[in-house]
Tab-separated table of N, CA and C in Angstrom:
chain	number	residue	atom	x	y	z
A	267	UNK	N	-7.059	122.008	-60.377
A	267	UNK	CA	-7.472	121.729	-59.016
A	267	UNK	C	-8.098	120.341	-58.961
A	268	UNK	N	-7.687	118.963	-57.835
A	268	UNK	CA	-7.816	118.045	-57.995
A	268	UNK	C	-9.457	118.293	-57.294
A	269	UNK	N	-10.352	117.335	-57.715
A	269	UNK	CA	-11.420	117.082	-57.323
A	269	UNK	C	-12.457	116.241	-56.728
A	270	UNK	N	-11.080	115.664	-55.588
A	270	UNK	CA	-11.044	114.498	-54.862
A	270	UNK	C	-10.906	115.194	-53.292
A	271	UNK	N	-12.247	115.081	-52.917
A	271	UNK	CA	-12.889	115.768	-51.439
A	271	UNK	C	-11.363	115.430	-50.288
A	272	UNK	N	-11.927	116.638	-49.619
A	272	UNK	CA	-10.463	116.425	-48.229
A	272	UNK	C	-11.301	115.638	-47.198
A	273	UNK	N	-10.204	114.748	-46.722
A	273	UNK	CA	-10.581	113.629	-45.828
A	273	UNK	C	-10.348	113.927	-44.157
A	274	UNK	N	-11.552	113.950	-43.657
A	274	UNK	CA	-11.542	114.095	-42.015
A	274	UNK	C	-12.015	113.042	-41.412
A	275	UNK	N	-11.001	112.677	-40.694
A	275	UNK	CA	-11.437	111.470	-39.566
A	275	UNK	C	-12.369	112.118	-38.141
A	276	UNK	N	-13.324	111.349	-38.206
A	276	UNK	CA	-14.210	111.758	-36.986
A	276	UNK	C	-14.176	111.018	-36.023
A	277	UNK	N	-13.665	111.043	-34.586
A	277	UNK	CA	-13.539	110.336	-33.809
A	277	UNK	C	-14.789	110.503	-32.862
A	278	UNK	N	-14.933	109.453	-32.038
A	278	UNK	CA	-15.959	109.731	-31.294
A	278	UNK	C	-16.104	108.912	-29.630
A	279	UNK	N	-16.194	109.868	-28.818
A	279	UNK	CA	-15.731	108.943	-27.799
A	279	UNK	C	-16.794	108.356	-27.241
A	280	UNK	N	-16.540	107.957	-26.018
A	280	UNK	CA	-17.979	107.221	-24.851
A	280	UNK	C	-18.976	107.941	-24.447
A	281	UNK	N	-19.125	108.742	-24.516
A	281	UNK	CA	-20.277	109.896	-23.693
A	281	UNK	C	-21.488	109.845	-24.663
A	282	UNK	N	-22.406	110.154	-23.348
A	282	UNK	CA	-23.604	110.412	-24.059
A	282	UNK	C	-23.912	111.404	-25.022
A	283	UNK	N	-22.573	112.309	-25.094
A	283	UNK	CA	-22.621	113.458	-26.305
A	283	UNK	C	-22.578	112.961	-27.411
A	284	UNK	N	-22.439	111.389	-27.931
A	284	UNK	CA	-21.987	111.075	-28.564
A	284	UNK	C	-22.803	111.316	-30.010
A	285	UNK	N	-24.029	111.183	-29.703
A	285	UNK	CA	-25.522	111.361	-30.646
A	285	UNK	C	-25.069	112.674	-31.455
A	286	UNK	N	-24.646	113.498	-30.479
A	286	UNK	CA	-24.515	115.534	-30.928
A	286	UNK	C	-23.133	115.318	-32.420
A	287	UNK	N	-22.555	114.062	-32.482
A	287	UNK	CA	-21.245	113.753	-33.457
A	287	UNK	C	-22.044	113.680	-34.501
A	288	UNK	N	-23.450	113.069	-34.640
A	288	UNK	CA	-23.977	113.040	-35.922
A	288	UNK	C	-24.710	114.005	-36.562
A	289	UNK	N	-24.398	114.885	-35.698
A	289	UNK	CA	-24.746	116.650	-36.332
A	289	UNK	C	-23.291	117.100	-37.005
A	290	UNK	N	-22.335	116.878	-36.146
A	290	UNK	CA	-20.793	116.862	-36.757
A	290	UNK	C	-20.770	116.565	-38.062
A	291	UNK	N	-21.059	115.167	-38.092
A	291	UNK	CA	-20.766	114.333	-38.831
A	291	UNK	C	-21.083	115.035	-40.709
A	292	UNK	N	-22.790	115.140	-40.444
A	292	UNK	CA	-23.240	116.011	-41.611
A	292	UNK	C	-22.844	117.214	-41.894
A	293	UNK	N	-22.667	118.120	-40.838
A	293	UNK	CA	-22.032	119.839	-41.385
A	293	UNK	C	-20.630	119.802	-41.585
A	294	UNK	N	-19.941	118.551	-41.353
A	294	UNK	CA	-18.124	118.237	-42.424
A	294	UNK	C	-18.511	117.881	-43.843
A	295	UNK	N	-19.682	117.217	-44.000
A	295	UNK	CA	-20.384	116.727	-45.333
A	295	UNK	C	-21.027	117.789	-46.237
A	296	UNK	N	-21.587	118.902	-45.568
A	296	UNK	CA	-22.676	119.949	-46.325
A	296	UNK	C	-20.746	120.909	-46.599
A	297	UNK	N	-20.115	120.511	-46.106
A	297	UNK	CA	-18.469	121.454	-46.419
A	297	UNK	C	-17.651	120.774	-47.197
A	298	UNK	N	-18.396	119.643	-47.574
A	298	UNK	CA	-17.603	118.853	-48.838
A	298	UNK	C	-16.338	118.247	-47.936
A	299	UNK	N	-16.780	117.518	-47.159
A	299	UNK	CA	-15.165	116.884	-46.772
A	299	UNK	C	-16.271	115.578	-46.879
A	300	UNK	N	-14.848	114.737	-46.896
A	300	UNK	CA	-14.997	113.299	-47.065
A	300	UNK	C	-14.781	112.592	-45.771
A	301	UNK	N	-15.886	111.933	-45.085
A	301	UNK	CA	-15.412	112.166	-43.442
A	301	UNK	C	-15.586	110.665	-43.128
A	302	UNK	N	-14.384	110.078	-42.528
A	302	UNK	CA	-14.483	108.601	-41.718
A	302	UNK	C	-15.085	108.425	-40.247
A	303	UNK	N	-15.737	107.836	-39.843
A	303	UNK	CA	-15.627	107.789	-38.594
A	303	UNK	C	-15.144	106.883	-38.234
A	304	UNK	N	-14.999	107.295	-36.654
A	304	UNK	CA	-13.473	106.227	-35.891
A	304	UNK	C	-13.748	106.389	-34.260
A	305	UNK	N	-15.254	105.608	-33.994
A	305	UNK	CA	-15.711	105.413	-32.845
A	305	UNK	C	-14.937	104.652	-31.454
A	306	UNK	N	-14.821	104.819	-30.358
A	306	UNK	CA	-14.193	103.824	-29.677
A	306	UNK	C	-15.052	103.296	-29.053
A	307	UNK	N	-14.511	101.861	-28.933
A	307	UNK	CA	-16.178	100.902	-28.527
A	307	UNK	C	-16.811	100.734	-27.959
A	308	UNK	N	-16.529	101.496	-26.526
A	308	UNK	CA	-17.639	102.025	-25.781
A	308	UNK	C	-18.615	103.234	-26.286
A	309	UNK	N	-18.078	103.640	-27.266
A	309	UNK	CA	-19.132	105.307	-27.657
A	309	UNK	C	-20.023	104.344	-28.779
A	310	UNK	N	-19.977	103.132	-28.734
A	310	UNK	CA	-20.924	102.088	-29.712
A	310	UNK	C	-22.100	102.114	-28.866
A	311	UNK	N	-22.147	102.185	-27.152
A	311	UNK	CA	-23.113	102.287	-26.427
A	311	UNK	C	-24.124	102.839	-26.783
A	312	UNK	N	-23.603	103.830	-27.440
A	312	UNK	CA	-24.553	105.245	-27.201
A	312	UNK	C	-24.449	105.492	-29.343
A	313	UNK	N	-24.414	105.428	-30.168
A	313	UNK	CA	-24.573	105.183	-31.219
A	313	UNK	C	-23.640	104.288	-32.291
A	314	UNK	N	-24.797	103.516	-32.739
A	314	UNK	CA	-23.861	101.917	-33.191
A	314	UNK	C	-23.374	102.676	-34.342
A	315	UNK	N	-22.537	101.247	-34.890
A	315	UNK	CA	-21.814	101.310	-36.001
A	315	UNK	C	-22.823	101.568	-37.425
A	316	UNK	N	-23.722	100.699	-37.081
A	316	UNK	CA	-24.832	100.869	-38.606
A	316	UNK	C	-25.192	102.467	-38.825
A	317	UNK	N	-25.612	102.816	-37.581
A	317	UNK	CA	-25.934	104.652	-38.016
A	317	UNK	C	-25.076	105.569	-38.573
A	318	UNK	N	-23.595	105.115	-37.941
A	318	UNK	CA	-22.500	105.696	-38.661
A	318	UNK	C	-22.403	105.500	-39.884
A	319	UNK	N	-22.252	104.107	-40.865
A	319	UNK	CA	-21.755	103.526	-41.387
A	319	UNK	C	-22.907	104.246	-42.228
A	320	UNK	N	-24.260	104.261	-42.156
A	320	UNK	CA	-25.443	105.080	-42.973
A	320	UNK	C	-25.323	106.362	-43.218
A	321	UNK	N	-24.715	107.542	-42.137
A	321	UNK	CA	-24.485	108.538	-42.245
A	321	UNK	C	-23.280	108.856	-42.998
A	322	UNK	N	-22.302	108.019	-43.010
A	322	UNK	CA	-21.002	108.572	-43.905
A	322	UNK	C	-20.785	107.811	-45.099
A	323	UNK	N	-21.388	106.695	-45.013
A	323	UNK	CA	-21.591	106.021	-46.388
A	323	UNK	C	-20.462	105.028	-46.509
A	324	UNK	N	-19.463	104.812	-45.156
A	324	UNK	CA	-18.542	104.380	-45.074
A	324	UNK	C	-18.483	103.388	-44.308
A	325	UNK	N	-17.388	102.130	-44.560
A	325	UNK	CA	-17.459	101.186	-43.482
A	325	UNK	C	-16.714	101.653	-41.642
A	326	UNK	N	-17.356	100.801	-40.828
A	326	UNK	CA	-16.746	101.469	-39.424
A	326	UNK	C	-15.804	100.304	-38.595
A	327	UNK	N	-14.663	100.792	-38.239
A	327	UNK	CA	-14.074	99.793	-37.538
A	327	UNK	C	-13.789	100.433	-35.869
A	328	UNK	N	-13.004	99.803	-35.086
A	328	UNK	CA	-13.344	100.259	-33.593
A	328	UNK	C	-11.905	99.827	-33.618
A	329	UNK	N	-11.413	98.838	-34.276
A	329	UNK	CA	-9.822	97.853	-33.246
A	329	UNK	C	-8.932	97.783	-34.622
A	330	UNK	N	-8.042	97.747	-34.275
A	330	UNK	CA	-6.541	97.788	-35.187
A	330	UNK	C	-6.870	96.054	-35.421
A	331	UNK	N	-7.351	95.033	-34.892
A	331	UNK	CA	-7.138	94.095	-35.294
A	331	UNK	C	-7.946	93.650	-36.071
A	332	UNK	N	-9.243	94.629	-36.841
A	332	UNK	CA	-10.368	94.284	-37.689
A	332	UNK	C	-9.609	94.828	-39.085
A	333	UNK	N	-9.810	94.115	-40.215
A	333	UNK	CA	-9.439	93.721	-41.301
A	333	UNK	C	-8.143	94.631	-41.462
A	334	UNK	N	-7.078	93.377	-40.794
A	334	UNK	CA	-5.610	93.667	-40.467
A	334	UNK	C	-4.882	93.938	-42.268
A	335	UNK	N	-5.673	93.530	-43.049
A	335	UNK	CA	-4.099	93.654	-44.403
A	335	UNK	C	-4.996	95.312	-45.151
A	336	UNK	N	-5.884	95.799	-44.349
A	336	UNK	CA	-5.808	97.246	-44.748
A	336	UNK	C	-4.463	97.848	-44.058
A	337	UNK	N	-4.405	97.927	-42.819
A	337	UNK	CA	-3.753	98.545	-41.721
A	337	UNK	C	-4.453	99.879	-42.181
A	338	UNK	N	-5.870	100.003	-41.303
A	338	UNK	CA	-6.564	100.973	-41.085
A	338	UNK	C	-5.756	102.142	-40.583
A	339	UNK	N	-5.030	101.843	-39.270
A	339	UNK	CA	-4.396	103.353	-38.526
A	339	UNK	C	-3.653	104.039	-39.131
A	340	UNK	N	-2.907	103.176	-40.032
A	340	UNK	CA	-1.890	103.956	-41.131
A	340	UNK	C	-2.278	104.396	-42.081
A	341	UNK	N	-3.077	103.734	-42.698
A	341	UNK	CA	-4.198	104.344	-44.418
A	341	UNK	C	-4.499	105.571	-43.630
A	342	UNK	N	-5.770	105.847	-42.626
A	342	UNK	CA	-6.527	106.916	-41.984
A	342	UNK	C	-5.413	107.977	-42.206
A	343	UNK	N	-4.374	107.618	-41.083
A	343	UNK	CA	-3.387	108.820	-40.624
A	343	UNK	C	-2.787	108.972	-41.977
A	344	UNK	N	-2.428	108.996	-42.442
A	344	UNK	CA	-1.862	108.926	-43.741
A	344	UNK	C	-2.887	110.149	-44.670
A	345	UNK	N	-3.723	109.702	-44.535
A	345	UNK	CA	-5.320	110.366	-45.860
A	345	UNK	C	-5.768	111.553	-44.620
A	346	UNK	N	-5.523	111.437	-43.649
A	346	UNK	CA	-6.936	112.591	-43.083
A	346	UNK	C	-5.974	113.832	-43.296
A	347	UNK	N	-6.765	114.902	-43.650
A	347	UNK	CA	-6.473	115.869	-43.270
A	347	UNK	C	-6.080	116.657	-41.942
A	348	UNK	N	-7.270	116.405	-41.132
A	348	UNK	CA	-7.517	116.532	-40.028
A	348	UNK	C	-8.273	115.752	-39.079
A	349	UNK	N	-8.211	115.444	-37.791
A	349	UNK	CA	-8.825	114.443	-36.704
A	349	UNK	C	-9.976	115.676	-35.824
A	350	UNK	N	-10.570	114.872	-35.783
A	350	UNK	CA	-11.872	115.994	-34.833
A	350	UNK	C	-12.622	114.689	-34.096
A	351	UNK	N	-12.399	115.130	-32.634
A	351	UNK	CA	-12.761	114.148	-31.913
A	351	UNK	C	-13.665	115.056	-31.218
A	352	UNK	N	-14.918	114.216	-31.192
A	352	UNK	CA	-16.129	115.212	-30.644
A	352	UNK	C	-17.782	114.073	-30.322
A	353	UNK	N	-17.281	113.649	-29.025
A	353	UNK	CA	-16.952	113.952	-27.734
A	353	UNK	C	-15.501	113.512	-27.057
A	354	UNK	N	-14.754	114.184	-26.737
A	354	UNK	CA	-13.153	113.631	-25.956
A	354	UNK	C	-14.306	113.536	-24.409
A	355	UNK	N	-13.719	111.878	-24.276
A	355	UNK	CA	-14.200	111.727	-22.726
A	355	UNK	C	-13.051	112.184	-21.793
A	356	UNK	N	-13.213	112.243	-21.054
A	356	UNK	CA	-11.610	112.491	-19.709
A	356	UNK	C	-11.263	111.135	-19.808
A	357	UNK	N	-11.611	109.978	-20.346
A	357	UNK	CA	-10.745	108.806	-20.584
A	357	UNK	C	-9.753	108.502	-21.557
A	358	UNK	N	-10.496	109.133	-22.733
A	358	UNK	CA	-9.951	108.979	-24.171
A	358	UNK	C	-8.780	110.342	-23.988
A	359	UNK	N	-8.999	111.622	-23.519
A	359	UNK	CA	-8.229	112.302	-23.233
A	359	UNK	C	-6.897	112.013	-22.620
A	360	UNK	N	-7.051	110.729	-20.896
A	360	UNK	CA	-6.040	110.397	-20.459
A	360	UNK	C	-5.102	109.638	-21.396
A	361	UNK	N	-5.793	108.766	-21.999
A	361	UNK	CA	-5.322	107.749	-22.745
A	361	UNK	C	-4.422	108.419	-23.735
A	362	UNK	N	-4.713	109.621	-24.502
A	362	UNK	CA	-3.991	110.242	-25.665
A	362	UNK	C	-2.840	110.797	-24.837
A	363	UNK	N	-2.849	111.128	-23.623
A	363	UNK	CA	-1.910	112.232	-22.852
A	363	UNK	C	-0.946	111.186	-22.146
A	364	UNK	N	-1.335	109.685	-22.207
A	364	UNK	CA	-0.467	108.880	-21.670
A	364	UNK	C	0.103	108.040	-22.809
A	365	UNK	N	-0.428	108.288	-24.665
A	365	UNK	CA	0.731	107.826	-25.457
A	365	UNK	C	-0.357	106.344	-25.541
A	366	UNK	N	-1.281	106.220	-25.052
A	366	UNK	CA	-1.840	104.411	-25.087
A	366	UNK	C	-2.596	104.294	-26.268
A	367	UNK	N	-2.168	103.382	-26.880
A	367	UNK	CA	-3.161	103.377	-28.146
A	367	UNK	C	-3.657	101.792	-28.136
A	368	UNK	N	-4.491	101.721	-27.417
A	368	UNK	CA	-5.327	100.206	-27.181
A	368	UNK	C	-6.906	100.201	-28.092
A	369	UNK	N	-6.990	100.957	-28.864
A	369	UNK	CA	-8.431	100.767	-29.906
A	369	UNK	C	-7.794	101.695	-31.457
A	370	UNK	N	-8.745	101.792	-32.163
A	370	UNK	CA	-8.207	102.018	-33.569
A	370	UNK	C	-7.962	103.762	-33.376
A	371	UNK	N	-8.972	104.397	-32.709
A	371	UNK	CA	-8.840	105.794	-33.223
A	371	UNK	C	-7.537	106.369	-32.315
A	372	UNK	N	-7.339	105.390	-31.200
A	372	UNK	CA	-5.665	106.152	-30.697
A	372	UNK	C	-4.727	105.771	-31.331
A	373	UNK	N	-4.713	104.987	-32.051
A	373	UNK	CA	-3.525	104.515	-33.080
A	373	UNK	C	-3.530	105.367	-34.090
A	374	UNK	N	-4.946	105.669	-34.740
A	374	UNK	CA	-4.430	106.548	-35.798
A	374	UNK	C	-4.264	108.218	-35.655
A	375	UNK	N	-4.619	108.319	-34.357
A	375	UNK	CA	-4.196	109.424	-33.859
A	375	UNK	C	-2.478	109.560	-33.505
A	376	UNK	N	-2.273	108.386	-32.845
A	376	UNK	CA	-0.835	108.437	-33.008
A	376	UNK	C	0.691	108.147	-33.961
A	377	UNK	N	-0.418	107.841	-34.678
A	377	UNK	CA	0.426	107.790	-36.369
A	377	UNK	C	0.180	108.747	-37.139
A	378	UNK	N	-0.907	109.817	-36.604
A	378	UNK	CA	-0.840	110.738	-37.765
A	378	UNK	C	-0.171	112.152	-37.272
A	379	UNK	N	0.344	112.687	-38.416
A	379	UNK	CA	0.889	114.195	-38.492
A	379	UNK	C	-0.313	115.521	-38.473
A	380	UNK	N	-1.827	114.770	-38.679
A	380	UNK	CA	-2.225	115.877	-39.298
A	380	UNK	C	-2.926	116.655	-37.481
């Protein structure tokens, strides 16, 4: 049995729910998953990148065009197991239901299978 944690992308949208993600964030962690987050940049309003980046131990990006020779949307979708978006605004919702992937976490939502 390999012993290399399962990877969940945590998305997080604009709303002021957004704070309630960093309760998320830790009970995917106390379950042994290995968890990215994948804020969209308005939900930066309401908790920045540094708190994330402290809580998961991981670096945070917002745009497909921040450090382009990873190609973040494809690595993510590729590695996550699963996507858990928590808070879905009715924006980020339209946006997924209309196919638009204009920030990082709809891209790798729309490149991934999982």
């Amino acid at each position: 049995m390999s012993s290399a944690k399962r990877e969940i992308v945590l998305g997080v949208g604009g709303g002021i729910a957004a704070y309630k993600a960093c309760d998320v964030l830790r009970r995917l962690q106390d379950l042994d998953f290995s968890v990215t987050v994948v804020p969209t940049p308005s939900s930066l309003n309401f908790v920045g990148s540094a708190t994330w980046e402290a809580l998961s131990g991981k670096a945070v990006t917002t745009q497909v065009w921040e450090n382009v020779e990873e190609v973040k949307h494809v690595s993510l979708a590729d590695t996550a197991e699963a996507i858990i978006i928590a808070p879905v605004t009715a924006d980020l919702l339209a946006r997924l239901a209309q196919g638009r992937a204009d920030d990082l976490l709809t891209n790798v939502i729309s490149a991934s299978k999982a």
